[in-house]
PDB file of C-alpha atoms in Angstrom:
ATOM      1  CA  UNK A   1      16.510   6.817 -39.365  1.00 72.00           C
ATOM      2  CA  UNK A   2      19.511   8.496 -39.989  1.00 80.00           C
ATOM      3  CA  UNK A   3      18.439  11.787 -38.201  1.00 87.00           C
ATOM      4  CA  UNK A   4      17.398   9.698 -35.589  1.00 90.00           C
ATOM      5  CA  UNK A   5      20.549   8.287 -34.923  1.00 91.00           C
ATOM      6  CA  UNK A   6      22.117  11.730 -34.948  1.00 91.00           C
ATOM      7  CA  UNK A   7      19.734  13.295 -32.205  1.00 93.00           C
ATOM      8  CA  UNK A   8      20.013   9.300 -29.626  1.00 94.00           C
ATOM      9  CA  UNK A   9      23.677   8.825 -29.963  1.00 94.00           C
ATOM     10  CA  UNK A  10      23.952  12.731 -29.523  1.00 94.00           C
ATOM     11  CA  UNK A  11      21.896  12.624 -26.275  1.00 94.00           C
ATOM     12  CA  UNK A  12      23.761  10.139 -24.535  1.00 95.00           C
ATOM     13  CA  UNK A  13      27.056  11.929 -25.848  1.00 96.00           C
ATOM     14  CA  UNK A  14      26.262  15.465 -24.229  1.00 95.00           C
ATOM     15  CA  UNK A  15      24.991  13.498 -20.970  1.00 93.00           C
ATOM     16  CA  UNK A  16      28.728  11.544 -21.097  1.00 95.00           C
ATOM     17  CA  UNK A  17      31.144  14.603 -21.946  1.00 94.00           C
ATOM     18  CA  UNK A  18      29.015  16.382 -18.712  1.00 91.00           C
ATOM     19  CA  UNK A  19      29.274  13.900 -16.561  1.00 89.00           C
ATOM     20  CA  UNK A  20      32.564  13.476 -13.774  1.00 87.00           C
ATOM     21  CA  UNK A  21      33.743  10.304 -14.122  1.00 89.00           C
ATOM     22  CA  UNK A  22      36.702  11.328 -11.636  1.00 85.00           C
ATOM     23  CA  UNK A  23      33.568  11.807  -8.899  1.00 84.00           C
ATOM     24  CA  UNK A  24      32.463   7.978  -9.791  1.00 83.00           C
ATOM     25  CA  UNK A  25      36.247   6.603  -9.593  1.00 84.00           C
ATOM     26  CA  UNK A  26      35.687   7.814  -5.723  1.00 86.00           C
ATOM     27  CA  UNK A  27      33.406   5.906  -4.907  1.00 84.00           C
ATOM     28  CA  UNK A  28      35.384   2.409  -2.434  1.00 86.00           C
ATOM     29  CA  UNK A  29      34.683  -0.627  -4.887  1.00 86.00           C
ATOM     30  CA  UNK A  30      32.811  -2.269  -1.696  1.00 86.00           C
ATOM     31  CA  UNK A  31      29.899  -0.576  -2.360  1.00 87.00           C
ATOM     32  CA  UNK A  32      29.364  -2.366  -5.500  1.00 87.00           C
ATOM     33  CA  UNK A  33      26.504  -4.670  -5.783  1.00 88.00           C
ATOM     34  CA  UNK A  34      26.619  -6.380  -9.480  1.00 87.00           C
ATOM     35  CA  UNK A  35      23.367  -7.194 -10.655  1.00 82.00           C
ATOM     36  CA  UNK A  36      22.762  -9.289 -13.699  1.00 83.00           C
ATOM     37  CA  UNK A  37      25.100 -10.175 -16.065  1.00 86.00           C
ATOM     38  CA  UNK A  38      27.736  -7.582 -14.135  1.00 87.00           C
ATOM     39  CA  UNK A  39      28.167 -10.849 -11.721  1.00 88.00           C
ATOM     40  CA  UNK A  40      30.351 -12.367 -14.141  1.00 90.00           C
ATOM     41  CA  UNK A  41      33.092 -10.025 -14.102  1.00 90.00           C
ATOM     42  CA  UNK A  42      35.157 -10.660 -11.143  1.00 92.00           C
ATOM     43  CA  UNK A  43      36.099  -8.243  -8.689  1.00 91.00           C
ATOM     44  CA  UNK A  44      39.729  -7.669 -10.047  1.00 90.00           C
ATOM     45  CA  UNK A  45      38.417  -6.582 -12.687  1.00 92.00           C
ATOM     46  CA  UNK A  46      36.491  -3.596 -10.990  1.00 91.00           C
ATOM     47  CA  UNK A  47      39.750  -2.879  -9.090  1.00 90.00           C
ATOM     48  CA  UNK A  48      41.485  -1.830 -11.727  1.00 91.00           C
ATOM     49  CA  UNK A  49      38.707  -0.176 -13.048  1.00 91.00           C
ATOM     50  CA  UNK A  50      37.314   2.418  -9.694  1.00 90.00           C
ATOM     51  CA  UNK A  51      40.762   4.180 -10.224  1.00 90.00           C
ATOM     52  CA  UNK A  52      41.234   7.629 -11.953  1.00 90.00           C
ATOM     53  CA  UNK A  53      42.764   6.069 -14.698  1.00 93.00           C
ATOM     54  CA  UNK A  54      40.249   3.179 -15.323  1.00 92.00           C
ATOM     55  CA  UNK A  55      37.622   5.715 -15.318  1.00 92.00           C
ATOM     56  CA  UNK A  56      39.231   7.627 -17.302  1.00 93.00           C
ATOM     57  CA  UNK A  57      39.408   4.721 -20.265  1.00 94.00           C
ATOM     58  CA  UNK A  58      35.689   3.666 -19.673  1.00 95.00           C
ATOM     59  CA  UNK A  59      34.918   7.686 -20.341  1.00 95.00           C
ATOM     60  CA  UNK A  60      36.834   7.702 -23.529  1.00 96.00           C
ATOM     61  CA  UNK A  61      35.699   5.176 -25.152  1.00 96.00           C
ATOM     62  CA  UNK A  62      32.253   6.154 -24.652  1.00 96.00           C
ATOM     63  CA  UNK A  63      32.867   9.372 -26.338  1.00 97.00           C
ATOM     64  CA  UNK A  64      34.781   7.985 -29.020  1.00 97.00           C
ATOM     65  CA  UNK A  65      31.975   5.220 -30.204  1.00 96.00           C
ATOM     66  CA  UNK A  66      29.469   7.914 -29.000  1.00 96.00           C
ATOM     67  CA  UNK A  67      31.106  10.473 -31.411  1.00 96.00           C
ATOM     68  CA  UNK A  68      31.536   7.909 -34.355  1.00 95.00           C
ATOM     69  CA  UNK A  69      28.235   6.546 -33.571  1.00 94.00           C
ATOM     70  CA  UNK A  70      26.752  10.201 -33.741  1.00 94.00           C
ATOM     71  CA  UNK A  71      28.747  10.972 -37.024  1.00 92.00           C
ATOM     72  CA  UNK A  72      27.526   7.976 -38.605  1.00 90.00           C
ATOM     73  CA  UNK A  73      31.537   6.983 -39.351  1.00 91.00           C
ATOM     74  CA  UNK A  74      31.695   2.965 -39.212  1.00 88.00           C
ATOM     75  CA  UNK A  75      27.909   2.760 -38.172  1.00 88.00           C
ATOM     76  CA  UNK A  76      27.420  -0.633 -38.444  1.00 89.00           C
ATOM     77  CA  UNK A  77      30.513  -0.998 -36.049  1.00 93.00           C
ATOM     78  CA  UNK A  78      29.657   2.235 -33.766  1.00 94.00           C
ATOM     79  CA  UNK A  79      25.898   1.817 -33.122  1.00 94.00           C
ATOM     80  CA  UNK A  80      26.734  -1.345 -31.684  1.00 95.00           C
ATOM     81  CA  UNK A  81      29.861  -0.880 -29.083  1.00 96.00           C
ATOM     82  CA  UNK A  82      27.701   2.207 -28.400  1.00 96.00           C
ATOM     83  CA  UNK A  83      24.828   0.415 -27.306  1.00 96.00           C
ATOM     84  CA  UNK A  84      27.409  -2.181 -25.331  1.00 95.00           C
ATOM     85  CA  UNK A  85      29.237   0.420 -23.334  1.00 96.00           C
ATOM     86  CA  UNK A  86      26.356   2.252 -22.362  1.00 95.00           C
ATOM     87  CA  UNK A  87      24.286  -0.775 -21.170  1.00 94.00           C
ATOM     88  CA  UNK A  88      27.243  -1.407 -19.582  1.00 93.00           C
ATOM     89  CA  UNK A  89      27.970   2.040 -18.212  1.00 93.00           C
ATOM     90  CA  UNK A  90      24.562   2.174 -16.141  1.00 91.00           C
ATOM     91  CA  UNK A  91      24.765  -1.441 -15.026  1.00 89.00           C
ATOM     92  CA  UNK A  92      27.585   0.086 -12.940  1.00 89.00           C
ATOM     93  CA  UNK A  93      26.079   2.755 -12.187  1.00 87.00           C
ATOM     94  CA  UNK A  94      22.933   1.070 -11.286  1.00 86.00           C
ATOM     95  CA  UNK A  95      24.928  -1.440  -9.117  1.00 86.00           C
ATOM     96  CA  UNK A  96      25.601   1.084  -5.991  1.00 82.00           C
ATOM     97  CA  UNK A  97      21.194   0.859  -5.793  1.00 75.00           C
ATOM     98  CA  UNK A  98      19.786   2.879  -7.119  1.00 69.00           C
ATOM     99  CA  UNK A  99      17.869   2.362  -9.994  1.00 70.00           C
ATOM    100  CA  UNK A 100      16.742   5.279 -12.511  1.00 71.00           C
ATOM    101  CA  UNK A 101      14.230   4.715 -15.158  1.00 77.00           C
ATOM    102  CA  UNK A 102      15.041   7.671 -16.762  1.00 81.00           C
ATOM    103  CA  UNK A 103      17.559   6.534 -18.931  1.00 88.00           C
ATOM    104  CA  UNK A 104      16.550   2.946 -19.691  1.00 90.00           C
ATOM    105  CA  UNK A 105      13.476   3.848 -22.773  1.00 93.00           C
ATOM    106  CA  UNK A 106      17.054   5.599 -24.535  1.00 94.00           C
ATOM    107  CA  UNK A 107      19.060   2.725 -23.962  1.00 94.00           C
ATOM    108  CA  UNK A 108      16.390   0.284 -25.646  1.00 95.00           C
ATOM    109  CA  UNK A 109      16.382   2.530 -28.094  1.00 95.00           C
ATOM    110  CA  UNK A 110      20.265   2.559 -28.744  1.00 94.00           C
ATOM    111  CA  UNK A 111      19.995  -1.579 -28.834  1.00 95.00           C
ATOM    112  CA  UNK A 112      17.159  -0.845 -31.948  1.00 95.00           C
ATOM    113  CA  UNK A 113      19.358   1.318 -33.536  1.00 93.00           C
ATOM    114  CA  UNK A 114      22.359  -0.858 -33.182  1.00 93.00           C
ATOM    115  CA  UNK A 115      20.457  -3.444 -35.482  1.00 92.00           C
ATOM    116  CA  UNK A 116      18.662  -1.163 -37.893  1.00 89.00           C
ATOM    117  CA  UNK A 117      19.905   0.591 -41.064  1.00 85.00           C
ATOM    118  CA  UNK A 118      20.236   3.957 -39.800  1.00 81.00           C
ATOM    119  CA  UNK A 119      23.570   5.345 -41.197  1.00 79.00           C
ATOM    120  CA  UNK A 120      22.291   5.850 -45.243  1.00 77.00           C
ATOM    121  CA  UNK A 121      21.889   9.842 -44.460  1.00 77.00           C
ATOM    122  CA  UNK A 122      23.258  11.975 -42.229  1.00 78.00           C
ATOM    123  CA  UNK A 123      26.297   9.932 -42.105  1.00 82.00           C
ATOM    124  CA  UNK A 124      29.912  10.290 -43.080  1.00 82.00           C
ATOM    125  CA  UNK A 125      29.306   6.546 -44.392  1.00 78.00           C
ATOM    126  CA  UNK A 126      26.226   7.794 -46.746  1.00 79.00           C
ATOM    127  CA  UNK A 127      29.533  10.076 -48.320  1.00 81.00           C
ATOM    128  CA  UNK A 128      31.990   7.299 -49.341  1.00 76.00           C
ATOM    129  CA  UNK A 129      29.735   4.602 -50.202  1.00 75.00           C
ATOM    130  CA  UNK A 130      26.319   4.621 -51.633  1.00 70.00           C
ATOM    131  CA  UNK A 131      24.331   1.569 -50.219  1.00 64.00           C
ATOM    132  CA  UNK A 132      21.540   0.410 -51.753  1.00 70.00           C
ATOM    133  CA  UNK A 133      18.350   1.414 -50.141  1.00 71.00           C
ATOM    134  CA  UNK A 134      16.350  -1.405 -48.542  1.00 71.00           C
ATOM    135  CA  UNK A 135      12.187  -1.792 -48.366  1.00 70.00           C
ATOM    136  CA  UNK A 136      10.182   1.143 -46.974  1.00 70.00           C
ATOM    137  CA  UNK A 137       9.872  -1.557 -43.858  1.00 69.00           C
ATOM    138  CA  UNK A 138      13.602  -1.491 -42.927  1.00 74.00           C
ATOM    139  CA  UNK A 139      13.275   1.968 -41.963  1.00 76.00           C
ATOM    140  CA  UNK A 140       9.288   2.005 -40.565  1.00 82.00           C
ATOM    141  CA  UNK A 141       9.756  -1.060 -38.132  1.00 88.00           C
ATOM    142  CA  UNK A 142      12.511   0.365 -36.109  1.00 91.00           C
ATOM    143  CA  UNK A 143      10.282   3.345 -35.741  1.00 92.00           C
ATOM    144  CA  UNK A 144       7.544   2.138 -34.850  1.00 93.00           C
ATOM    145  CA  UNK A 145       9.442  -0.435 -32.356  1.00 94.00           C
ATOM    146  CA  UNK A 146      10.234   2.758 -30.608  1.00 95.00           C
ATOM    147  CA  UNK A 147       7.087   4.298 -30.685  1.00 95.00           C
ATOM    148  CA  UNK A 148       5.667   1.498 -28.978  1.00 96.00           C
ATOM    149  CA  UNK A 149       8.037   0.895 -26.510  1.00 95.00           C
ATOM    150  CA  UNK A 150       7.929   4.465 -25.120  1.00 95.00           C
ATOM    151  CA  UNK A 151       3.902   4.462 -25.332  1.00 96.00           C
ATOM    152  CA  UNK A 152       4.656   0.801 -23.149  1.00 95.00           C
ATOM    153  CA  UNK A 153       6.893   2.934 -20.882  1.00 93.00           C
ATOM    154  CA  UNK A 154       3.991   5.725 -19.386  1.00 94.00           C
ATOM    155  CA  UNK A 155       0.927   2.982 -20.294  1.00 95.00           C
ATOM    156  CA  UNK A 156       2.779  -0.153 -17.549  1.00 94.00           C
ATOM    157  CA  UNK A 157       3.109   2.691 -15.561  1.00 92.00           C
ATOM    158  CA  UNK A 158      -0.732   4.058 -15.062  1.00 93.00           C
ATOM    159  CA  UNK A 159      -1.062   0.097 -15.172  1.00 92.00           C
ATOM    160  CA  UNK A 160       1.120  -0.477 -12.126  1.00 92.00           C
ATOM    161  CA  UNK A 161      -0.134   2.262 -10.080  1.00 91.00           C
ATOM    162  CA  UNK A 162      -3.818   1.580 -10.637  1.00 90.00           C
ATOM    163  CA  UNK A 163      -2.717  -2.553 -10.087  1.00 91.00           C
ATOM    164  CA  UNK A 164      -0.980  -1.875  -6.465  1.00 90.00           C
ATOM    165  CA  UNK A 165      -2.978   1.058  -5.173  1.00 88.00           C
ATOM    166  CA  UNK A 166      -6.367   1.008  -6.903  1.00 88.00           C
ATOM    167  CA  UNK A 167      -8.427   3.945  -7.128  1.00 88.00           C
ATOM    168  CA  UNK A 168      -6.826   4.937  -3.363  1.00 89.00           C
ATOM    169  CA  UNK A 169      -4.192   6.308  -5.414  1.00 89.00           C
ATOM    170  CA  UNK A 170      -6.546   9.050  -6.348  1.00 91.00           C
ATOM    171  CA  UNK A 171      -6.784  10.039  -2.597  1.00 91.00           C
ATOM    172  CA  UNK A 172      -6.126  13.758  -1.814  1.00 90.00           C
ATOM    173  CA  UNK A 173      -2.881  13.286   0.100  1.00 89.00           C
ATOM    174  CA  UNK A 174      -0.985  11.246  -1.878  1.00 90.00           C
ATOM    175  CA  UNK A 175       0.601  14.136  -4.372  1.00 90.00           C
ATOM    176  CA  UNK A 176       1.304  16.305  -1.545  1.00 91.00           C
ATOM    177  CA  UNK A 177       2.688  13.871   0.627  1.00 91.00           C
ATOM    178  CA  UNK A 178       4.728  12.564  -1.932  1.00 89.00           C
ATOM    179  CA  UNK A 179       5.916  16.309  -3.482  1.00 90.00           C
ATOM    180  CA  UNK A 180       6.971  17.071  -0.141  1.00 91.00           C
ATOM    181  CA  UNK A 181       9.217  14.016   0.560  1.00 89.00           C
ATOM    182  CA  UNK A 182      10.977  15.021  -2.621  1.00 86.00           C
ATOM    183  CA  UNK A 183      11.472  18.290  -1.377  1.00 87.00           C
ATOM    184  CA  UNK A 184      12.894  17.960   1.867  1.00 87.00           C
ATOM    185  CA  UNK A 185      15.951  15.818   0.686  1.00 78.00           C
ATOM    186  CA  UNK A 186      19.092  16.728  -0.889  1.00 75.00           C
ATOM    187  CA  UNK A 187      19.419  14.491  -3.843  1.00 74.00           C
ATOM    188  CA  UNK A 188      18.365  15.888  -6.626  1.00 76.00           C
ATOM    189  CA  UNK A 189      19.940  18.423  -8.799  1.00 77.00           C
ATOM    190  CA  UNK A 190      17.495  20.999  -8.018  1.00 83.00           C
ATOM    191  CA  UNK A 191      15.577  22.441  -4.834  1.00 85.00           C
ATOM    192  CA  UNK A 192      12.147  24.056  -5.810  1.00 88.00           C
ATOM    193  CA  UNK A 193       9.891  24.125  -3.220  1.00 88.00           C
ATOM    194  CA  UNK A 194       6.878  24.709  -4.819  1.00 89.00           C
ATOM    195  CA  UNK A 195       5.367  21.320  -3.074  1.00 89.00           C
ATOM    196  CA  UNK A 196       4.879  22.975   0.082  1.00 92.00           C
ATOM    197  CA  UNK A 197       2.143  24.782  -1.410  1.00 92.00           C
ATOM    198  CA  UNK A 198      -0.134  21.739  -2.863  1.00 90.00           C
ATOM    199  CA  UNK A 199      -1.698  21.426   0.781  1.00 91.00           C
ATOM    200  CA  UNK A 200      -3.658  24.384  -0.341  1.00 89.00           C
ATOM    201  CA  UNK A 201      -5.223  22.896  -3.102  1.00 91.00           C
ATOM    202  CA  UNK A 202      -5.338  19.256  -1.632  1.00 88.00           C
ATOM    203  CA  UNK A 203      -8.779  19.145  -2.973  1.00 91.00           C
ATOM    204  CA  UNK A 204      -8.083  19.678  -6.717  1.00 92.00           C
ATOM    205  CA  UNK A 205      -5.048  17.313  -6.515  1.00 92.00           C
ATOM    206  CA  UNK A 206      -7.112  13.816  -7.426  1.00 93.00           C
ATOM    207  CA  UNK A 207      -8.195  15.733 -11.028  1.00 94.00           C
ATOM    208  CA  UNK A 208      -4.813  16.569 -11.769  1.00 94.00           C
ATOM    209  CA  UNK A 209      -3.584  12.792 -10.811  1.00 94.00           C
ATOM    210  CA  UNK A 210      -6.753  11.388 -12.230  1.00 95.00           C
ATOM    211  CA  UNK A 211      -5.724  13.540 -15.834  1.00 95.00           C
ATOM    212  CA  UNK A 212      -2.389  12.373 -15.552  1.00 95.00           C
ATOM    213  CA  UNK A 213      -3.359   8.692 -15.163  1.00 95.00           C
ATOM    214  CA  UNK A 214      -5.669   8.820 -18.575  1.00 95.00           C
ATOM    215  CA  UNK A 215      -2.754  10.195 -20.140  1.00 96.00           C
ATOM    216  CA  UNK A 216      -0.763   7.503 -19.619  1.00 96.00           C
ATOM    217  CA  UNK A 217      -3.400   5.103 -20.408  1.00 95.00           C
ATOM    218  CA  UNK A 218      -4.292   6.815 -23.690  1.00 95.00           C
ATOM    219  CA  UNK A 219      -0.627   7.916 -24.758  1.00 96.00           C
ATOM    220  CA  UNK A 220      -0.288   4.832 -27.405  1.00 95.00           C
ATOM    221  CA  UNK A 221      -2.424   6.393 -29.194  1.00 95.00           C
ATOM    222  CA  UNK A 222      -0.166   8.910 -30.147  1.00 94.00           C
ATOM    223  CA  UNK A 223       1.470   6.255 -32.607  1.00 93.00           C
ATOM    224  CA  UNK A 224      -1.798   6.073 -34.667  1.00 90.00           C
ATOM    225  CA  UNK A 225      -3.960   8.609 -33.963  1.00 88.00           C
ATOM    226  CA  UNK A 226      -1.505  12.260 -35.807  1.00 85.00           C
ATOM    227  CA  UNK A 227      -4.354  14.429 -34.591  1.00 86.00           C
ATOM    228  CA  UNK A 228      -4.045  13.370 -31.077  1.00 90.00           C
ATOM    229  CA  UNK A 229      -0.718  13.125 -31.455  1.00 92.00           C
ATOM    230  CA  UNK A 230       0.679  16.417 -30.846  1.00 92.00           C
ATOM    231  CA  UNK A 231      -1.568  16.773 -27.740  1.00 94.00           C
ATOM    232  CA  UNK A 232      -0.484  13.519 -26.192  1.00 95.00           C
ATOM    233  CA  UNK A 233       3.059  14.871 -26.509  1.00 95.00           C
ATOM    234  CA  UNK A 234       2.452  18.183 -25.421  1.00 95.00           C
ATOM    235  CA  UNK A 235       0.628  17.074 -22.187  1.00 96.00           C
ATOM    236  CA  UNK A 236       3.841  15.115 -21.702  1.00 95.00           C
ATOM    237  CA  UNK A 237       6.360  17.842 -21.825  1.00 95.00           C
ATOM    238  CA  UNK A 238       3.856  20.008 -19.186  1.00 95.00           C
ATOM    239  CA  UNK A 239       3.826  17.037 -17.130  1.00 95.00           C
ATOM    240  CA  UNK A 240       7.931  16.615 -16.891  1.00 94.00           C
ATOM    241  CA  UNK A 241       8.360  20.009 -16.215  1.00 94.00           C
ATOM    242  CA  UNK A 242       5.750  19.572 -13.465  1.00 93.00           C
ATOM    243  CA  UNK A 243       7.346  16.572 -12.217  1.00 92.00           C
ATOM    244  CA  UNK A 244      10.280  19.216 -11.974  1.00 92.00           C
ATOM    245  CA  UNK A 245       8.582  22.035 -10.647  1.00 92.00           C
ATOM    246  CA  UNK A 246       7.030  19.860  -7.665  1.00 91.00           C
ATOM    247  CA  UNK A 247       8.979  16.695  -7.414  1.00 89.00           C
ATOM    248  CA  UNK A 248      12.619  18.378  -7.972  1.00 89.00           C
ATOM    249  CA  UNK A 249      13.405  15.518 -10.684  1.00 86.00           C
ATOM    250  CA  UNK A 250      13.290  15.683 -14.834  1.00 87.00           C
ATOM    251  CA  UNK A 251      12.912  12.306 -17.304  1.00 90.00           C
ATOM    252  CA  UNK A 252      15.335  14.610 -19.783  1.00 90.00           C
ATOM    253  CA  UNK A 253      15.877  11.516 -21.765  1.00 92.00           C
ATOM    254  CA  UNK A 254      12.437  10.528 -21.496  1.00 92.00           C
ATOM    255  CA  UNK A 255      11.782  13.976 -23.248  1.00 93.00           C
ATOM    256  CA  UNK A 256      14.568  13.895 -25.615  1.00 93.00           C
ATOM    257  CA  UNK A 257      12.970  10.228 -27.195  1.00 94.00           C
ATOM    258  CA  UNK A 258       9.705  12.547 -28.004  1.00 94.00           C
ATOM    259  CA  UNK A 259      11.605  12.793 -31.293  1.00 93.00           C
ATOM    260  CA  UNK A 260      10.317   9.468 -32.511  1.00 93.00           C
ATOM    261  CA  UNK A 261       6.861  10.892 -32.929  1.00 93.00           C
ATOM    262  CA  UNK A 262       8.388  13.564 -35.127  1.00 87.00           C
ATOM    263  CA  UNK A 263       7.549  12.966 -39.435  1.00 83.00           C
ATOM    264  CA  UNK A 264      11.314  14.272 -40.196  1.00 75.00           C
ATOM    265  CA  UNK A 265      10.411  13.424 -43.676  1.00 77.00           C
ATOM    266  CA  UNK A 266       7.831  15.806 -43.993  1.00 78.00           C
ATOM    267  CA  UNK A 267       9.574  18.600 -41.424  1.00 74.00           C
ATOM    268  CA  UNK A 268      12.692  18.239 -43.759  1.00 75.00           C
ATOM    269  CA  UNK A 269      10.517  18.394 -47.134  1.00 76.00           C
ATOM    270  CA  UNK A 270       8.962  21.520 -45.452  1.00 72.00           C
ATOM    271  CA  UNK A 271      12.212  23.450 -44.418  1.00 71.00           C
ATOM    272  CA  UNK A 272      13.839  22.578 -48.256  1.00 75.00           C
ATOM    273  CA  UNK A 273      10.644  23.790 -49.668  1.00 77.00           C
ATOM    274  CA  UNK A 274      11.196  27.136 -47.960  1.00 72.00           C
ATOM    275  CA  UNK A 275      14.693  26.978 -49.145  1.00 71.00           C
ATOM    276  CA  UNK A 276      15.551  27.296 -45.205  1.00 66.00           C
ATOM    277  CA  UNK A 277      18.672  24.827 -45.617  1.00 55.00           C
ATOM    278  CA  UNK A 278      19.047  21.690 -47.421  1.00 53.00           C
ATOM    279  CA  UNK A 279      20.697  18.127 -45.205  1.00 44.00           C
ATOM    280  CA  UNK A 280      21.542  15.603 -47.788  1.00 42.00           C
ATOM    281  CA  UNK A 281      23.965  12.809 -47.893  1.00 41.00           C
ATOM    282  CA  UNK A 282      24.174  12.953 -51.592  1.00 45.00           C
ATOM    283  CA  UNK A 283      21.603  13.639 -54.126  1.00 43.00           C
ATOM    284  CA  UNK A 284      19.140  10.605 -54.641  1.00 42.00           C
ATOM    285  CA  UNK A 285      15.802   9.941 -56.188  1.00 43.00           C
ATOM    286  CA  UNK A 286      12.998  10.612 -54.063  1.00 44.00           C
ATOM    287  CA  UNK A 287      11.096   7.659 -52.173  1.00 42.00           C
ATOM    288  CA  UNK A 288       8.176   7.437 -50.890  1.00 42.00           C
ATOM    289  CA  UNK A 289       7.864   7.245 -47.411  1.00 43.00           C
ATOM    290  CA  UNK A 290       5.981   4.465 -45.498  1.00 42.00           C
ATOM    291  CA  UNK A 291       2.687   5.775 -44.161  1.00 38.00           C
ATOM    292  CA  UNK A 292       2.993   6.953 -40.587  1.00 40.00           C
ATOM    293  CA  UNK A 293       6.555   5.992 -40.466  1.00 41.00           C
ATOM    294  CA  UNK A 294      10.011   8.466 -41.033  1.00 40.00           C
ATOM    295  CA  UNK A 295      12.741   7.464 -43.187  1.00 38.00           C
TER     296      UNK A 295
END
């Protein structure tokens, strides 16, 4: 859990420290639509914070609990403010419309860690004080919470599409229609224009949205089935770059939560075997791990 911590709290860190804040603090306050529990704050309160300097706070305190969070210094403190600023964070962003589900399977999994043990390695905690380890199921729940929600992310979603369009989302058009309209705008943060070409091959488009749609179907498998496993997730990192390729957008964090398929047990046992390096908080007994599940 610990590594896991490191490499969540560490994505939304990088994605904070690169993003403007100064751009957001632009934007007139009218614009704001609260939604949710951002209706309780009144609009004073957004006032004050749309200005340089009120972004400016918001942005450091996310990289201060990110950072601590990340470090594993005060976990039990960090994890959780994390988790609390950053729902709060894309609330307001979410609140001028548009809404990006990019981000959200990374912020669930922030609010897991928040209430798991997941500062015991890794952690400048693990270094002061040696806590005593709990059951094997302390550490495998959490995982496999994760796990399921991200296989519940891309299943709902084949779900969705097959519930609203039926098998007419199949039809020949639809991709290259759809690749196209993403391609002609100037939203995104790139501007390939490789959709212009699927016209061409308008015929072999249903088999590629057809293989995509059993992928999504079949993906929870990935949290039982290890042989499948690595072909589930490498099918989904061809179809994100895809996505990028033709659509001109990129689930990044999507991507980046792959890492809760990984056995970091057994990768780390691996690398130490090879004498490669050698990550410890401080030297323990060795436990076995639960089956399936990383530490």
């Amino acid at each position: 859990m610990g590594i896991l911590r490191v490499l969540i709290s560490g994505t939304f860190l990088v994605s904070i420290l690169t993003t403007s804040f100064s751009d957001l603090a632009r934007l007139p306050v009218t614009l704001l639509i609260p939604t949710g529990l951002m209706k309780l704050l009144p609009w004073g309160f957004y006032d004050r914070l749309f200005t340089p300097f009120g972004m400016t706070c918001l942005k450091s305190l996310l990289i201060v609990s990110l950072t601590m969070s990340t470090a594993g210094f005060l976990s039990s403190i960090s994890t959780k403010t994390s988790a609390l600023l950053i729902v709060f964070y894309q609330g307001l962003v979410r609140s001028f419309g548009h809404f990006n589900h990019d981000e959200i399977i990374a912020v669930y999994f922030l609010i897991v860690l928040a209430f798991s043990p997941c500062a015991e390695r890794f952690s400048l905690d693990s270094w002061w004080h040696r806590a005593r380890r709990k059951p094997d199921f302390a550490y495998g729940y959490p995982i496999l919470l994760m796990q399921a929600l991200l296989a519940w992310s891309y299943f709902s979603s084949a779900f969705i599409k097959l519930r609203v369009s039926g098998f007419s989302y199949l039809n020949a058009d639809n991709l290259p229609a759809l690749a196209i309209a993403q391609s002609l705008d100037n939203l995104h943060d790139t501007h390939f224009r490789l959709a212009f070409w699927l016209p061409g091959f308008r015929q072999y488009t249903p088999i590629v949205v057809a293989l995509v749609l059993i992928w999504e179907i079949v993906f929870p498998a990935a949290i039982f089935w290890k042989r499948a496993r690595w072909v589930i997730l490498g099918f989904g990192v061809v179809f994100h770059l895809a996505t990028l390729l033709l659509l001109n957008f990129l689930f990044l964090y999507q991507l980046a939560m792959y890492v809760v398929f990984i056995d970091w047990t057994r990768l780390l046992a691996w690398f130490r075997k090879r004498g490669i390096f050698r990550l410890s908080s401080r030297p323990s007994k060795p436990t076995a791990p639960v089956a399936g599940m990383d530490p």
